Amino acid sequence: MLNQTIANHMKISHLITIGSLVLTTACEPRDTVSGAPAKPWENALKEIRAQQQTAKQQAPKPSPVTKPASPINSMVGINATNQGYAMLSPWNKNELQYSYGFGIYIGDGTFLTTANIVYSNSFLELTLANGSQTVSGVVTAFDPEANLALIRLKNEQKDADFLKDLVPVKIGDAPKLGDEVKLWQFNDDGLPIITDGRLLATESGCPFTMCEPFVLYNVKSSVTALRGGGSNPIMVGDTLIGISTSIQPTNQKVLSLTTPLIKTFLKQAQAGKYVGFPTDGAEVTPLTDPVFRKYLGLPETGGGLYVANLPETSSFYQAGVRKGDVIEAINDQVIDSRGLIKDANLGPVSANFLFRDTAVPGETITLKIKRKNAQGISEAHTIKAKLNRDSVDKDIINQNPFISEPTYRIYGGLVFMPITQAFLNDLGAMAKSNLPNTIRRTLNDKEKLKKEGVTEPVVLLTALPTPATLGYTQMTLSVVKKINGVNIRNLAHLNELLDKPGTEDIQTIEITEAPYTLYMSKKAAAQADFFIQMRAIPKLRRD
C-alpha cells in the first residue's frame, strides 16, 4: 500500500510540472515558426513595438533651459587701477588712476570692453552684476586707436565658476540710420537698466587717442551714464551693434563704435595675432572750391579728395599716389566733393570707412585718381594699393601713447630721452597743446631726418642741478644733434657715444637751442651720477 501511495504522488507531481511548463510557454510571445502562418495578434504586437521604437528614436531631446541675454546675464563690471610713467620724469610713475566700466561677454571666456577703461592697468578685476563674485582679469588684445580691448580671466581654471551662468551675446548686423536701439547697463544694486535710443547719424572722430579718424555712430538717447559712461553695449534685439565711447546727457548724444569696427577688431584679435587697423598718413583736402578745381584741371562740379601731402611710408605712396593727385573713387565707390562715400546702411560717411574701419593690413584696394600732366590736363589712372601700418610703424616717432617703460639716460645731471607720442601727449598737456618750436620743427622735418639716418629723435629734457651742470640749469628743452661731432641716430647711439672710452675728458654735446653747445667733463659727470643715484634717482638709465 505504501509503495502504491508513493507511486500515485509521483504521477501527480509529474503532471503538475508538465502543466506548469505548458502554461509558462503559452504566456511567452513566440516568433512565427518558419513556414507557419503568423497569428493576427502577433503581427499587431510587432507593429506596436516597431512604432514605439521609432517614436523613441525620433523624440526630440529635451533642451537645457537657457536664460536670455540681458544686462545682468551678459555683462560684468570692470574696475581697473591704471598707472603709467610720467613721461617728463620717466623714472617716476604717475599717480594712480581708477577707471570703471562694463564688459560684455561674447563667449569662450572673453569679454569685450573699451580700451580707455584698461589703458595702463596694474590691477584689473571683473565683478558679476549681482556682486556675488569678483575675479582678476587680464587684457589679451588692446587697441587704443579703435578704443577696444578683450579681457579674459587671469586664473581660468580656478575661477571657472565665474563664467558658468553668463550668457554670451552675438555681434549683430550693421544697423541703418533711424533704427531703434537699446543701451544696456546695470546699477550698483545689480538691477538692469535698459534705455531706448535711435541711430541718427554718423561722424568721424578718434574714440580715445589721437589717430586717423574712424566712423562713429551718433545715437540720440536720454540715458544716464553709469560707471563713467563708456563701454555700454548698444543692442538691437539681443545682438550687439555698438559700444558707447562717450555719453553727453545734456545733449542726449551717445557716440558709439560701429558694428564693422567691432567685427574687424574681433576678426584679428581672435585669430591670435593683433596688428591693428590700416593707417595711411595722407593729408587730404575736400574739393568744394570750384576755383581750386579749375586750377587742378577738373570740372567745376564733381567729387574727389586732393592729396595735400603724404609720407613715403604711406601705403598710398608706395602704390604710386603722389602729392597733388585727386582720389575720385575707392573700390569703385565714388567720393563726393566733401570726401564722403554713400554707404548702403549709413548714408554719407567718410571715405576712410573703406580702407580704415572695415579693412585689415594686407588687403588691397583699388584707387581711381586724376593727375595733372605737364600740359595742365588731368589724366585718369587706376592704382592698386596694399594696405599696411607703415606710416605708423616706420615713423621715427613711436606712436604708442602708452609706453610701458620709457627709455631715458641721465648723464651728469643732463636728462636725455627720445621723442615719442607718449612724451608729446604729456608735454602737450603741460603746455596746453602749445608745443615748443624745436619740437614742432622736428615733427615737420621727420622725412628729412629719416633720410639723414635718424630713427629716433632725442631731446635734452632738462638739466638737474649738480656741480657738472652749472650754468646749464636754465636751458629750454632742446633736440640733441651731435655728440663729439657725430650725428645722433637714436638714444642707444647717444649712449654708445657717451660711454665710448677715450683720452679726452670733455664731451661735446650739440643741441638745437641756446647755448647750442654743451661741454661736460667725464669725471665731473661720473661724480654727479654717483650722488644723484645715492640721493634721488636710483636708476640713471633705462635702455
PDB file of N, CA and C in Angstrom, residues 395-457:
ATOM      1  N   ASP A 395      57.418 105.219 -38.546  1.00  0.00           N
ATOM      2  CA  ASP A 395      57.597 106.619 -38.177  1.00  0.00           C
ATOM      3  C   ASP A 395      58.766 106.718 -37.197  1.00  0.00           C
ATOM      4  N   ILE A 396      59.559 107.771 -37.299  1.00  0.00           N
ATOM      5  CA  ILE A 396      60.675 107.932 -36.362  1.00  0.00           C
ATOM      6  C   ILE A 396      60.174 108.362 -34.982  1.00  0.00           C
ATOM      7  N   ILE A 397      58.892 108.717 -34.881  1.00  0.00           N
ATOM      8  CA  ILE A 397      58.261 108.999 -33.596  1.00  0.00           C
ATOM      9  C   ILE A 397      57.439 107.775 -33.209  1.00  0.00           C
ATOM     10  N   ASN A 398      57.772 107.138 -32.095  1.00  0.00           N
ATOM     11  CA  ASN A 398      56.997 105.993 -31.620  1.00  0.00           C
ATOM     12  C   ASN A 398      55.580 106.461 -31.308  1.00  0.00           C
ATOM     13  N   GLN A 399      54.599 105.902 -32.032  1.00  0.00           N
ATOM     14  CA  GLN A 399      53.222 106.385 -31.946  1.00  0.00           C
ATOM     15  C   GLN A 399      52.427 105.779 -30.792  1.00  0.00           C
ATOM     16  N   ASN A 400      53.004 104.826 -30.072  1.00  0.00           N
ATOM     17  CA  ASN A 400      52.278 104.202 -28.965  1.00  0.00           C
ATOM     18  C   ASN A 400      52.076 105.222 -27.840  1.00  0.00           C
ATOM     19  N   PRO A 401      50.804 105.545 -27.508  1.00  0.00           N
ATOM     20  CA  PRO A 401      50.581 106.548 -26.458  1.00  0.00           C
ATOM     21  C   PRO A 401      50.769 106.002 -25.052  1.00  0.00           C
ATOM     22  N   PHE A 402      50.962 104.680 -24.932  1.00  0.00           N
ATOM     23  CA  PHE A 402      51.111 104.058 -23.607  1.00  0.00           C
ATOM     24  C   PHE A 402      52.344 103.164 -23.608  1.00  0.00           C
ATOM     25  N   ILE A 403      53.492 103.770 -23.401  1.00  0.00           N
ATOM     26  CA  ILE A 403      54.753 103.027 -23.356  1.00  0.00           C
ATOM     27  C   ILE A 403      54.924 102.489 -21.942  1.00  0.00           C
ATOM     28  N   SER A 404      55.104 101.191 -21.831  1.00  0.00           N
ATOM     29  CA  SER A 404      55.141 100.573 -20.513  1.00  0.00           C
ATOM     30  C   SER A 404      56.355 101.018 -19.700  1.00  0.00           C
ATOM     31  N   GLU A 405      57.512 101.135 -20.342  1.00  0.00           N
ATOM     32  CA  GLU A 405      58.719 101.564 -19.638  1.00  0.00           C
ATOM     33  C   GLU A 405      59.523 102.487 -20.562  1.00  0.00           C
ATOM     34  N   PRO A 406      59.372 103.797 -20.431  1.00  0.00           N
ATOM     35  CA  PRO A 406      60.076 104.722 -21.319  1.00  0.00           C
ATOM     36  C   PRO A 406      61.587 104.663 -21.108  1.00  0.00           C
ATOM     37  N   THR A 407      62.319 104.799 -22.187  1.00  0.00           N
ATOM     38  CA  THR A 407      63.784 104.815 -22.111  1.00  0.00           C
ATOM     39  C   THR A 407      64.266 106.230 -21.812  1.00  0.00           C
ATOM     40  N   TYR A 408      65.407 106.328 -21.140  1.00  0.00           N
ATOM     41  CA  TYR A 408      65.997 107.637 -20.830  1.00  0.00           C
ATOM     42  C   TYR A 408      67.453 107.425 -20.424  1.00  0.00           C
ATOM     43  N   ARG A 409      68.184 108.532 -20.293  1.00  0.00           N
ATOM     44  CA  ARG A 409      69.578 108.491 -19.824  1.00  0.00           C
ATOM     45  C   ARG A 409      69.861 109.774 -19.036  1.00  0.00           C
ATOM     46  N   ILE A 410      70.378 109.640 -17.847  1.00  0.00           N
ATOM     47  CA  ILE A 410      70.845 110.786 -17.060  1.00  0.00           C
ATOM     48  C   ILE A 410      72.371 110.742 -17.061  1.00  0.00           C
ATOM     49  N   TYR A 411      72.979 111.829 -17.499  1.00  0.00           N
ATOM     50  CA  TYR A 411      74.440 111.882 -17.616  1.00  0.00           C
ATOM     51  C   TYR A 411      74.926 113.179 -16.987  1.00  0.00           C
ATOM     52  N   GLY A 412      75.496 113.064 -15.793  1.00  0.00           N
ATOM     53  CA  GLY A 412      75.993 114.251 -15.100  1.00  0.00           C
ATOM     54  C   GLY A 412      74.899 115.207 -14.681  1.00  0.00           C
ATOM     55  N   GLY A 413      73.662 114.791 -14.749  1.00  0.00           N
ATOM     56  CA  GLY A 413      72.522 115.663 -14.450  1.00  0.00           C
ATOM     57  C   GLY A 413      71.745 116.056 -15.687  1.00  0.00           C
ATOM     58  N   LEU A 414      72.307 115.857 -16.882  1.00  0.00           N
ATOM     59  CA  LEU A 414      71.579 116.101 -18.130  1.00  0.00           C
ATOM     60  C   LEU A 414      70.638 114.921 -18.388  1.00  0.00           C
ATOM     61  N   VAL A 415      69.385 115.208 -18.675  1.00  0.00           N
ATOM     62  CA  VAL A 415      68.377 114.169 -18.864  1.00  0.00           C
ATOM     63  C   VAL A 415      68.041 114.077 -20.348  1.00  0.00           C
ATOM     64  N   PHE A 416      68.327 112.922 -20.955  1.00  0.00           N
ATOM     65  CA  PHE A 416      68.049 112.675 -22.368  1.00  0.00           C
ATOM     66  C   PHE A 416      66.939 111.633 -22.500  1.00  0.00           C
ATOM     67  N   MET A 417      66.068 111.812 -23.476  1.00  0.00           N
ATOM     68  CA  MET A 417      65.069 110.792 -23.778  1.00  0.00           C
ATOM     69  C   MET A 417      64.555 110.977 -25.204  1.00  0.00           C
ATOM     70  N   PRO A 418      64.016 109.921 -25.811  1.00  0.00           N
ATOM     71  CA  PRO A 418      63.523 110.039 -27.184  1.00  0.00           C
ATOM     72  C   PRO A 418      62.171 110.754 -27.241  1.00  0.00           C
ATOM     73  N   ILE A 419      61.892 111.352 -28.381  1.00  0.00           N
ATOM     74  CA  ILE A 419      60.568 111.933 -28.622  1.00  0.00           C
ATOM     75  C   ILE A 419      59.627 110.801 -29.032  1.00  0.00           C
ATOM     76  N   THR A 420      58.586 110.624 -28.274  1.00  0.00           N
ATOM     77  CA  THR A 420      57.568 109.622 -28.578  1.00  0.00           C
ATOM     78  C   THR A 420      56.197 110.287 -28.489  1.00  0.00           C
ATOM     79  N   GLN A 421      55.170 109.596 -28.968  1.00  0.00           N
ATOM     80  CA  GLN A 421      53.829 110.147 -28.868  1.00  0.00           C
ATOM     81  C   GLN A 421      53.410 110.278 -27.408  1.00  0.00           C
ATOM     82  N   ALA A 422      53.813 109.322 -26.582  1.00  0.00           N
ATOM     83  CA  ALA A 422      53.509 109.408 -25.156  1.00  0.00           C
ATOM     84  C   ALA A 422      54.157 110.649 -24.534  1.00  0.00           C
ATOM     85  N   PHE A 423      55.401 110.933 -24.923  1.00  0.00           N
ATOM     86  CA  PHE A 423      56.093 112.132 -24.455  1.00  0.00           C
ATOM     87  C   PHE A 423      55.372 113.389 -24.935  1.00  0.00           C
ATOM     88  N   LEU A 424      54.972 113.400 -26.210  1.00  0.00           N
ATOM     89  CA  LEU A 424      54.277 114.565 -26.766  1.00  0.00           C
ATOM     90  C   LEU A 424      52.942 114.799 -26.080  1.00  0.00           C
ATOM     91  N   ASN A 425      52.254 113.715 -25.715  1.00  0.00           N
ATOM     92  CA  ASN A 425      50.968 113.855 -25.028  1.00  0.00           C
ATOM     93  C   ASN A 425      51.148 114.570 -23.692  1.00  0.00           C
ATOM     94  N   ASP A 426      52.129 114.125 -22.905  1.00  0.00           N
ATOM     95  CA  ASP A 426      52.371 114.756 -21.604  1.00  0.00           C
ATOM     96  C   ASP A 426      52.888 116.182 -21.763  1.00  0.00           C
ATOM     97  N   LEU A 427      53.760 116.384 -22.746  1.00  0.00           N
ATOM     98  CA  LEU A 427      54.293 117.725 -22.983  1.00  0.00           C
ATOM     99  C   LEU A 427      53.175 118.664 -23.435  1.00  0.00           C
ATOM    100  N   GLY A 428      52.309 118.172 -24.314  1.00  0.00           N
ATOM    101  CA  GLY A 428      51.187 118.984 -24.784  1.00  0.00           C
ATOM    102  C   GLY A 428      50.220 119.329 -23.670  1.00  0.00           C
ATOM    103  N   ALA A 429      49.987 118.371 -22.765  1.00  0.00           N
ATOM    104  CA  ALA A 429      49.091 118.632 -21.638  1.00  0.00           C
ATOM    105  C   ALA A 429      49.673 119.699 -20.722  1.00  0.00           C
ATOM    106  N   MET A 430      50.986 119.652 -20.486  1.00  0.00           N
ATOM    107  CA  MET A 430      51.631 120.638 -19.627  1.00  0.00           C
ATOM    108  C   MET A 430      51.646 122.012 -20.290  1.00  0.00           C
ATOM    109  N   ALA A 431      51.896 122.021 -21.612  1.00  0.00           N
ATOM    110  CA  ALA A 431      51.994 123.290 -22.341  1.00  0.00           C
ATOM    111  C   ALA A 431      50.660 123.726 -22.934  1.00  0.00           C
ATOM    112  N   LYS A 432      49.577 123.035 -22.553  1.00  0.00           N
ATOM    113  CA  LYS A 432      48.236 123.340 -23.081  1.00  0.00           C
ATOM    114  C   LYS A 432      48.237 123.310 -24.607  1.00  0.00           C
ATOM    115  N   SER A 433      48.832 122.237 -25.118  1.00  0.00           N
ATOM    116  CA  SER A 433      48.896 121.960 -26.567  1.00  0.00           C
ATOM    117  C   SER A 433      49.811 122.901 -27.329  1.00  0.00           C
ATOM    118  N   ASN A 434      50.488 123.797 -26.658  1.00  0.00           N
ATOM    119  CA  ASN A 434      51.400 124.727 -27.331  1.00  0.00           C
ATOM    120  C   ASN A 434      52.812 124.164 -27.261  1.00  0.00           C
ATOM    121  N   LEU A 435      53.127 123.245 -28.192  1.00  0.00           N
ATOM    122  CA  LEU A 435      54.428 122.580 -28.179  1.00  0.00           C
ATOM    123  C   LEU A 435      55.550 123.575 -28.495  1.00  0.00           C
ATOM    124  N   PRO A 436      56.714 123.403 -27.886  1.00  0.00           N
ATOM    125  CA  PRO A 436      57.855 124.285 -28.188  1.00  0.00           C
ATOM    126  C   PRO A 436      58.205 124.222 -29.681  1.00  0.00           C
ATOM    127  N   ASN A 437      58.764 125.320 -30.176  1.00  0.00           N
ATOM    128  CA  ASN A 437      59.089 125.411 -31.598  1.00  0.00           C
ATOM    129  C   ASN A 437      60.081 124.339 -32.031  1.00  0.00           C
ATOM    130  N   THR A 438      61.039 124.010 -31.148  1.00  0.00           N
ATOM    131  CA  THR A 438      62.030 122.993 -31.513  1.00  0.00           C
ATOM    132  C   THR A 438      61.372 121.634 -31.758  1.00  0.00           C
ATOM    133  N   ILE A 439      60.318 121.342 -31.019  1.00  0.00           N
ATOM    134  CA  ILE A 439      59.588 120.089 -31.224  1.00  0.00           C
ATOM    135  C   ILE A 439      58.769 120.167 -32.501  1.00  0.00           C
ATOM    136  N   ARG A 440      58.136 121.301 -32.744  1.00  0.00           N
ATOM    137  CA  ARG A 440      57.339 121.459 -33.966  1.00  0.00           C
ATOM    138  C   ARG A 440      58.201 121.309 -35.213  1.00  0.00           C
ATOM    139  N   ARG A 441      59.390 121.909 -35.175  1.00  0.00           N
ATOM    140  CA  ARG A 441      60.290 121.800 -36.321  1.00  0.00           C
ATOM    141  C   ARG A 441      60.693 120.348 -36.556  1.00  0.00           C
ATOM    142  N   THR A 442      60.954 119.637 -35.483  1.00  0.00           N
ATOM    143  CA  THR A 442      61.348 118.229 -35.610  1.00  0.00           C
ATOM    144  C   THR A 442      60.218 117.409 -36.221  1.00  0.00           C
ATOM    145  N   LEU A 443      58.997 117.654 -35.787  1.00  0.00           N
ATOM    146  CA  LEU A 443      57.852 116.917 -36.328  1.00  0.00           C
ATOM    147  C   LEU A 443      57.645 117.237 -37.809  1.00  0.00           C
ATOM    148  N   ASN A 444      57.863 118.484 -38.185  1.00  0.00           N
ATOM    149  CA  ASN A 444      57.703 118.870 -39.591  1.00  0.00           C
ATOM    150  C   ASN A 444      58.821 118.324 -40.472  1.00  0.00           C
ATOM    151  N   ASP A 445      59.980 118.053 -39.879  1.00  0.00           N
ATOM    152  CA  ASP A 445      61.142 117.611 -40.657  1.00  0.00           C
ATOM    153  C   ASP A 445      61.378 116.106 -40.553  1.00  0.00           C
ATOM    154  N   LYS A 446      60.365 115.344 -40.190  1.00  0.00           N
ATOM    155  CA  LYS A 446      60.568 113.910 -39.965  1.00  0.00           C
ATOM    156  C   LYS A 446      61.129 113.197 -41.188  1.00  0.00           C
ATOM    157  N   GLU A 447      60.615 113.496 -42.361  1.00  0.00           N
ATOM    158  CA  GLU A 447      61.092 112.821 -43.574  1.00  0.00           C
ATOM    159  C   GLU A 447      62.546 113.182 -43.859  1.00  0.00           C
ATOM    160  N   LYS A 448      62.907 114.440 -43.642  1.00  0.00           N
ATOM    161  CA  LYS A 448      64.285 114.878 -43.845  1.00  0.00           C
ATOM    162  C   LYS A 448      65.218 114.188 -42.849  1.00  0.00           C
ATOM    163  N   LEU A 449      64.810 114.131 -41.588  1.00  0.00           N
ATOM    164  CA  LEU A 449      65.636 113.489 -40.560  1.00  0.00           C
ATOM    165  C   LEU A 449      65.817 112.004 -40.846  1.00  0.00           C
ATOM    166  N   LYS A 450      64.772 111.385 -41.344  1.00  0.00           N
ATOM    167  CA  LYS A 450      64.851 109.960 -41.662  1.00  0.00           C
ATOM    168  C   LYS A 450      65.902 109.716 -42.743  1.00  0.00           C
ATOM    169  N   LYS A 451      65.948 110.579 -43.741  1.00  0.00           N
ATOM    170  CA  LYS A 451      66.941 110.435 -44.800  1.00  0.00           C
ATOM    171  C   LYS A 451      68.358 110.675 -44.279  1.00  0.00           C
ATOM    172  N   GLU A 452      68.476 111.420 -43.182  1.00  0.00           N
ATOM    173  CA  GLU A 452      69.784 111.674 -42.581  1.00  0.00           C
ATOM    174  C   GLU A 452      70.214 110.556 -41.641  1.00  0.00           C
ATOM    175  N   GLY A 453      69.365 109.533 -41.507  1.00  0.00           N
ATOM    176  CA  GLY A 453      69.730 108.383 -40.683  1.00  0.00           C
ATOM    177  C   GLY A 453      69.137 108.380 -39.292  1.00  0.00           C
ATOM    178  N   VAL A 454      68.321 109.380 -38.960  1.00  0.00           N
ATOM    179  CA  VAL A 454      67.710 109.439 -37.639  1.00  0.00           C
ATOM    180  C   VAL A 454      66.561 108.440 -37.582  1.00  0.00           C
ATOM    181  N   THR A 455      66.581 107.569 -36.609  1.00  0.00           N
ATOM    182  CA  THR A 455      65.484 106.612 -36.406  1.00  0.00           C
ATOM    183  C   THR A 455      64.683 106.923 -35.150  1.00  0.00           C
ATOM    184  N   GLU A 456      65.188 107.885 -34.335  1.00  0.00           N
ATOM    185  CA  GLU A 456      64.510 108.231 -33.088  1.00  0.00           C
ATOM    186  C   GLU A 456      65.092 109.560 -32.597  1.00  0.00           C
ATOM    187  N   PRO A 457      64.389 110.672 -32.788  1.00  0.00           N
ATOM    188  CA  PRO A 457      64.921 111.948 -32.309  1.00  0.00           C
ATOM    189  C   PRO A 457      65.052 111.932 -30.784  1.00  0.00           C
TER     190      PRO A 457
END
